[in-house]
mmCIF file of C-alpha atoms in Angstrom:
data_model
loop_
_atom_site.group_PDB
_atom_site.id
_atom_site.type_symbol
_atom_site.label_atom_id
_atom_site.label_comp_id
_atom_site.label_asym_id
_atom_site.label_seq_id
_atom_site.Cartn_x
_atom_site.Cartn_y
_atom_site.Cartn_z
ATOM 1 C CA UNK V 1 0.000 0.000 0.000
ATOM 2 C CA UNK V 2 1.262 3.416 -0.820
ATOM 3 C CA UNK V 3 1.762 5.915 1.962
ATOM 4 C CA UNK V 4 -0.208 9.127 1.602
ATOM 5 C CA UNK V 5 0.774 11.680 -0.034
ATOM 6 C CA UNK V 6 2.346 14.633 2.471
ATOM 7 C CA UNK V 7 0.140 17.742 1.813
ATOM 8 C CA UNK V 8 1.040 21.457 0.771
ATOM 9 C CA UNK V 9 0.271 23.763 3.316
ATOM 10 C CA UNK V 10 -0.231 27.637 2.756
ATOM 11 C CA UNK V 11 1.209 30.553 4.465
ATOM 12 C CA UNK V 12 -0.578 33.668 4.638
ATOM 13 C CA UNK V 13 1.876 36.463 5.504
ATOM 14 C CA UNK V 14 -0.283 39.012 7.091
ATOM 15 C CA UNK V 15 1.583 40.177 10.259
ATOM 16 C CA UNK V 16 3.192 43.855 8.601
ATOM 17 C CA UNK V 17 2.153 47.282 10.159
ATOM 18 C CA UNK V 18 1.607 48.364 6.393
ATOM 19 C CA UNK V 19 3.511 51.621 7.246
ATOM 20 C CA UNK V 20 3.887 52.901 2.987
ATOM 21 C CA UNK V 21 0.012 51.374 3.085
ATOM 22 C CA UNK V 22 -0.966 53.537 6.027
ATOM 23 C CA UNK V 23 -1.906 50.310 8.290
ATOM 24 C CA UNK V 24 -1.774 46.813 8.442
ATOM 25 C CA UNK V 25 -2.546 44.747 4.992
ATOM 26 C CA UNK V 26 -4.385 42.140 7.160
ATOM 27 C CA UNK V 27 -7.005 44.547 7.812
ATOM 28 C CA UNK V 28 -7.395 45.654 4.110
ATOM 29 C CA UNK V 29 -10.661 44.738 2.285
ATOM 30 C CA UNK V 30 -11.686 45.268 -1.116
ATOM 31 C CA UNK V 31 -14.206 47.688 -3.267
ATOM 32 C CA UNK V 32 -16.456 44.734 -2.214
ATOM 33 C CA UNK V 33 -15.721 44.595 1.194
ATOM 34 C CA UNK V 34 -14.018 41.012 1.167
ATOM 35 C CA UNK V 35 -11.117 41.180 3.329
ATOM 36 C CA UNK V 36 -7.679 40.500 1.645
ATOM 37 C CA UNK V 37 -6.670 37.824 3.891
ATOM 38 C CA UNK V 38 -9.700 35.576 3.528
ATOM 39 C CA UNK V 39 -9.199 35.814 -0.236
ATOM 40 C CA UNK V 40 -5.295 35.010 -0.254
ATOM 41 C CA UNK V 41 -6.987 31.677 1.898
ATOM 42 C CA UNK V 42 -9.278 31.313 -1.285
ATOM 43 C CA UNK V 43 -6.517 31.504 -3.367
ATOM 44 C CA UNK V 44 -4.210 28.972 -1.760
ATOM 45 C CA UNK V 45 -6.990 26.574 -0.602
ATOM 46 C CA UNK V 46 -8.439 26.418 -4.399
ATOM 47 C CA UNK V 47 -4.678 26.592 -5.686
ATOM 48 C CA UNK V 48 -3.887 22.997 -3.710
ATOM 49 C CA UNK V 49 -3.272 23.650 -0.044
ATOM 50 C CA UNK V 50 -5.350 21.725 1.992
ATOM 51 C CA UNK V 51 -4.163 23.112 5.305
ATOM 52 C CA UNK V 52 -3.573 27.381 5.260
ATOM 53 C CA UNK V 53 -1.573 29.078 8.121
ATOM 54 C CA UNK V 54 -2.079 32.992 8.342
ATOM 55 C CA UNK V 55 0.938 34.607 9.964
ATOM 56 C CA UNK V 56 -0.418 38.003 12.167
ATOM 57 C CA UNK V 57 1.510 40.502 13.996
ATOM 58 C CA UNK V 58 -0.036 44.388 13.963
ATOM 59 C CA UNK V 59 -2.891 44.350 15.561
ATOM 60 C CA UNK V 60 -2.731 40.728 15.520
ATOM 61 C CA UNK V 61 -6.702 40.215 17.235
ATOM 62 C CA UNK V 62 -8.059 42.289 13.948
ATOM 63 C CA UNK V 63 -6.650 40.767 11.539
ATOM 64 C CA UNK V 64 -7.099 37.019 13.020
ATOM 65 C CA UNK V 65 -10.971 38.303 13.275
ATOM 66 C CA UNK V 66 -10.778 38.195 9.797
ATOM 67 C CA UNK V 67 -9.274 34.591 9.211
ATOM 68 C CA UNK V 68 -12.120 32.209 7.694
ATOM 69 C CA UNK V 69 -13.185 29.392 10.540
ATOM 70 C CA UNK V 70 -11.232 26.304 10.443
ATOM 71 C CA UNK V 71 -7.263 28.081 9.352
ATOM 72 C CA UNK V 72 -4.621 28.216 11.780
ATOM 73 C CA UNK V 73 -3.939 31.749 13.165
ATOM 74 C CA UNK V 74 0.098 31.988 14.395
ATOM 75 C CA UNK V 75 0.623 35.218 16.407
ATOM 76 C CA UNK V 76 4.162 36.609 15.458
ATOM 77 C CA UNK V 77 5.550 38.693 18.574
ATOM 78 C CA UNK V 78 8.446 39.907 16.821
ATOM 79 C CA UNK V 79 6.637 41.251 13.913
ATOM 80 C CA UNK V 80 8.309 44.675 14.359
ATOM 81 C CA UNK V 81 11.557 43.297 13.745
ATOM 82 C CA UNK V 82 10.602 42.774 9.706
ATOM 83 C CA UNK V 83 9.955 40.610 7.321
ATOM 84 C CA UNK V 84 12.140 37.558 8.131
ATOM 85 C CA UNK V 85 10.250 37.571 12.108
ATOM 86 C CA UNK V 86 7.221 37.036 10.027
ATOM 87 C CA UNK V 87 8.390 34.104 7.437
ATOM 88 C CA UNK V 88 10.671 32.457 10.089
ATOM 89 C CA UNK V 89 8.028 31.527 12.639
ATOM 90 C CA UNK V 90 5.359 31.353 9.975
ATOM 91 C CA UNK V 91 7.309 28.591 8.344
ATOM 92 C CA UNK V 92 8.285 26.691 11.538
ATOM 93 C CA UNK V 93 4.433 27.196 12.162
ATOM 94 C CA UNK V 94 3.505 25.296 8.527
ATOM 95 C CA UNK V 95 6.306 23.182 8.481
ATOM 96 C CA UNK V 96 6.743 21.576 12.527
ATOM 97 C CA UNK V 97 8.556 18.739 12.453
ATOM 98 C CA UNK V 98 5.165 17.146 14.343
ATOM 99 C CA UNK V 99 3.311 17.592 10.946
ATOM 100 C CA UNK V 100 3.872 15.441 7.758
ATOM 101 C CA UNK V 101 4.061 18.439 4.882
ATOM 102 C CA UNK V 102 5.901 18.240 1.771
ATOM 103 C CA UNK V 103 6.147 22.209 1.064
ATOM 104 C CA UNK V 104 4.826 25.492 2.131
ATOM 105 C CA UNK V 105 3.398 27.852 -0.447
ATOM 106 C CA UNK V 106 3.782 31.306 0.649
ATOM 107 C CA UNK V 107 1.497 33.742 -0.131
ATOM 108 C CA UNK V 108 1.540 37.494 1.243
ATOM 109 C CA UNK V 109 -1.419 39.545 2.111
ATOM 110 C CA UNK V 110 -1.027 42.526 -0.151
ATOM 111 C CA UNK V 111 -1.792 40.323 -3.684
ATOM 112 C CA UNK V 112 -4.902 40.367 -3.726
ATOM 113 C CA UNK V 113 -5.538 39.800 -7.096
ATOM 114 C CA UNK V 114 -3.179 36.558 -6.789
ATOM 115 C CA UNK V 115 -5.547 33.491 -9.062
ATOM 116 C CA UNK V 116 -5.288 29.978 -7.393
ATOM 117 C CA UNK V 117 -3.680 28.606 -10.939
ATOM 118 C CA UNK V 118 -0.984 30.595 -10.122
ATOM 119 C CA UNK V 119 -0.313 28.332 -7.033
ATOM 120 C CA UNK V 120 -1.651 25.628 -9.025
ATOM 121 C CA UNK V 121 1.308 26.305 -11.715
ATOM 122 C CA UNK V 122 3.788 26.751 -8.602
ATOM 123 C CA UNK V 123 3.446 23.815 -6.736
ATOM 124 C CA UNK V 124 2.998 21.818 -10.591
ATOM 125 C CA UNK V 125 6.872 22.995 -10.994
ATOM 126 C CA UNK V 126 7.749 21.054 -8.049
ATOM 127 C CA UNK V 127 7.098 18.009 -10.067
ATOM 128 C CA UNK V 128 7.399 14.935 -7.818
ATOM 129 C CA UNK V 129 8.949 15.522 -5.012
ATOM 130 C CA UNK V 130 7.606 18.686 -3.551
ATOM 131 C CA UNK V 131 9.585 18.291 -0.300
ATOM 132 C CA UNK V 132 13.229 19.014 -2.135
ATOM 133 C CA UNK V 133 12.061 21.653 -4.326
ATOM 134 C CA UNK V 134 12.342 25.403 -3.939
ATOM 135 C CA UNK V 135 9.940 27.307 -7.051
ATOM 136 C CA UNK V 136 9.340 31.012 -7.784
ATOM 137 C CA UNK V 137 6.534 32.526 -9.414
ATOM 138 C CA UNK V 138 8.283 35.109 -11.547
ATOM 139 C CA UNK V 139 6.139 38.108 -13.805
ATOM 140 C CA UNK V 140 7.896 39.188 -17.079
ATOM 141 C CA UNK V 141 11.020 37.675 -15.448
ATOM 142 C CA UNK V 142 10.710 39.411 -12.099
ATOM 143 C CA UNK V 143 10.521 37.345 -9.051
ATOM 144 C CA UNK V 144 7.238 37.616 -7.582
ATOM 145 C CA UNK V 145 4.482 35.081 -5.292
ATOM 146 C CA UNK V 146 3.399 32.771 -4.729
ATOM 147 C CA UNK V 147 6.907 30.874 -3.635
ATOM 148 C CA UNK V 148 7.079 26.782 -2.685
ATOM 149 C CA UNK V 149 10.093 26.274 -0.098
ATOM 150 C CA UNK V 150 10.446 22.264 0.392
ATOM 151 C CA UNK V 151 9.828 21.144 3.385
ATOM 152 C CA UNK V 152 13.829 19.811 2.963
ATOM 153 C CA UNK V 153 14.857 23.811 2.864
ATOM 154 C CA UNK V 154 12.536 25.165 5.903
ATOM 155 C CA UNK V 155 15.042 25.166 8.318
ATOM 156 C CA UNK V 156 17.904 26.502 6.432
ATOM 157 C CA UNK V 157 15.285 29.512 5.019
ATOM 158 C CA UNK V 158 14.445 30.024 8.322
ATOM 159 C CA UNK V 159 17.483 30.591 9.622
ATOM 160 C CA UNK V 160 19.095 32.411 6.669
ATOM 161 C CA UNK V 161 16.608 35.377 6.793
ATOM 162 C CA UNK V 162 17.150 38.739 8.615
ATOM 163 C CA UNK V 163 15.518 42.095 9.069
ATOM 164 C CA UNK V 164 13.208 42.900 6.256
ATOM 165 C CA UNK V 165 14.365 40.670 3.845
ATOM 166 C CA UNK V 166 12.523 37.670 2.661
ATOM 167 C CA UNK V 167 13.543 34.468 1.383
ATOM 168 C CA UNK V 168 14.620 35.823 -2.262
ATOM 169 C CA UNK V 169 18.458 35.631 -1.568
ATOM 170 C CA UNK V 170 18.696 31.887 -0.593
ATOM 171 C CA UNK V 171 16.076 30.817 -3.483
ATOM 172 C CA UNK V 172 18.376 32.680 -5.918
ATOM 173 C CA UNK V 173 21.681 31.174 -4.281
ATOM 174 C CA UNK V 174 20.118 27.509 -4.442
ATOM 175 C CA UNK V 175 18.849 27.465 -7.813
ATOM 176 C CA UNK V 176 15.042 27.925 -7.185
ATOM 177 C CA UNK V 177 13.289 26.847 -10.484
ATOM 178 C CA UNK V 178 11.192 29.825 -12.032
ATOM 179 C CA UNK V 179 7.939 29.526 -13.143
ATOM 180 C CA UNK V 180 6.502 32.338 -15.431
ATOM 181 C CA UNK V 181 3.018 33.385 -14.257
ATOM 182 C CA UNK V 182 2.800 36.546 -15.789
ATOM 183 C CA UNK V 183 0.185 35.250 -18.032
ATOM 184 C CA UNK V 184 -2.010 34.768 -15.618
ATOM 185 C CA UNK V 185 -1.981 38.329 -13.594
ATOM 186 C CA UNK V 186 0.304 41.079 -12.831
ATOM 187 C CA UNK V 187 1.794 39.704 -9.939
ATOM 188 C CA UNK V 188 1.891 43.428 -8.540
ATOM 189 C CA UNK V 189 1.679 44.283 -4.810
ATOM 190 C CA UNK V 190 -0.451 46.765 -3.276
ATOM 191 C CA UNK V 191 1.100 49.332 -1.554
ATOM 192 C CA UNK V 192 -1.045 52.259 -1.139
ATOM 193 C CA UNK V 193 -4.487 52.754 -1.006
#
């Protein structure tokens, strides 16, 4: 008998104080009033995740307010220190060694307009074994999200980040395999209102 198949889990990166957006993304809805963090859950649920972790930080009881019933909401203290706070505990979060998961697919708050076949193309690049594989969605060349880190690489991303920066050097200095999305959307964040 085969054994299962290890899922994909999402990450929701939601935990900014949104200072060039003039407060947090979490807390950001659109013209229709759907907030921006239950739709990057839509995304990555329809896109193949079948278990979504939203990372929160400013104003942390908001924004998990917001998270649709039945995701995991992990409360990043340091969230103030930058980016990497948010990704490195989010990812240890997704990724515990007491879960089975092959790869995290992060997605960040502020992409609203991020389609699921975007993740669906993502995690397709990992092609077999998802747990090795890093992948970048990239837009007219330009890296861009979603991003699958193996579950083989979340402790070495975790502990290569610092301050503000994300996970971009270490998927560029281990040969992350880029997937052209561009196709499918801008892959632009939203920065301002």
């Amino acid at each position: 008998m085969d054994a299962p198949v290890a899922p994909i889990v999402g990450l929701v990166l939601a935990a900014g104080a949104g200072t060039r957006f003039g407060g947090p993304k979490g807390l950001a809805r659109d013209t229709a009033g759907a907030p921006w963090v239950a739709r990057a859950v839509d995304t990555l649920r329809r896109g193949g995740c079948e278990r979504v972790v939203v990372a929160v930080g400013a104003r942390a009881d908001d924004v998990a307010a917001l998270v649709p019933p039945g995701v995991e909401v992990v409360r990043i203290a340091a969230w103030a220190d930058g980016l990497s706070a948010t990704l490195r505990t989010g990812l240890v979060a997704a990724a515990s060694p007491a879960t089975r998961v092959a790869a995290v697919v992060i997605l960040p708050v502020d992409v609203p307009d991020a389609p699921s076949s975007a993740v669906r193309r993502v995690i397709a690049a990992a092609e077999g074994d998802a747990s090795a594989a890093l992948v970048q969605a990239t837009y007219q060349g330009d890296p861009g999200h979603p991003v699958l880190i193996g579950a083989a690489h979340v402790p070495a991303v975790a502990e290569s980040v610092t301050g503000d920066d994300g996970a971009r050097l270490y998927l560029r200095s281990h040969g992350a395999t880029r997937v052209e999305c561009g196709d499918l959307w801008s892959g632009a964040d939203i920065d301002s209102r």
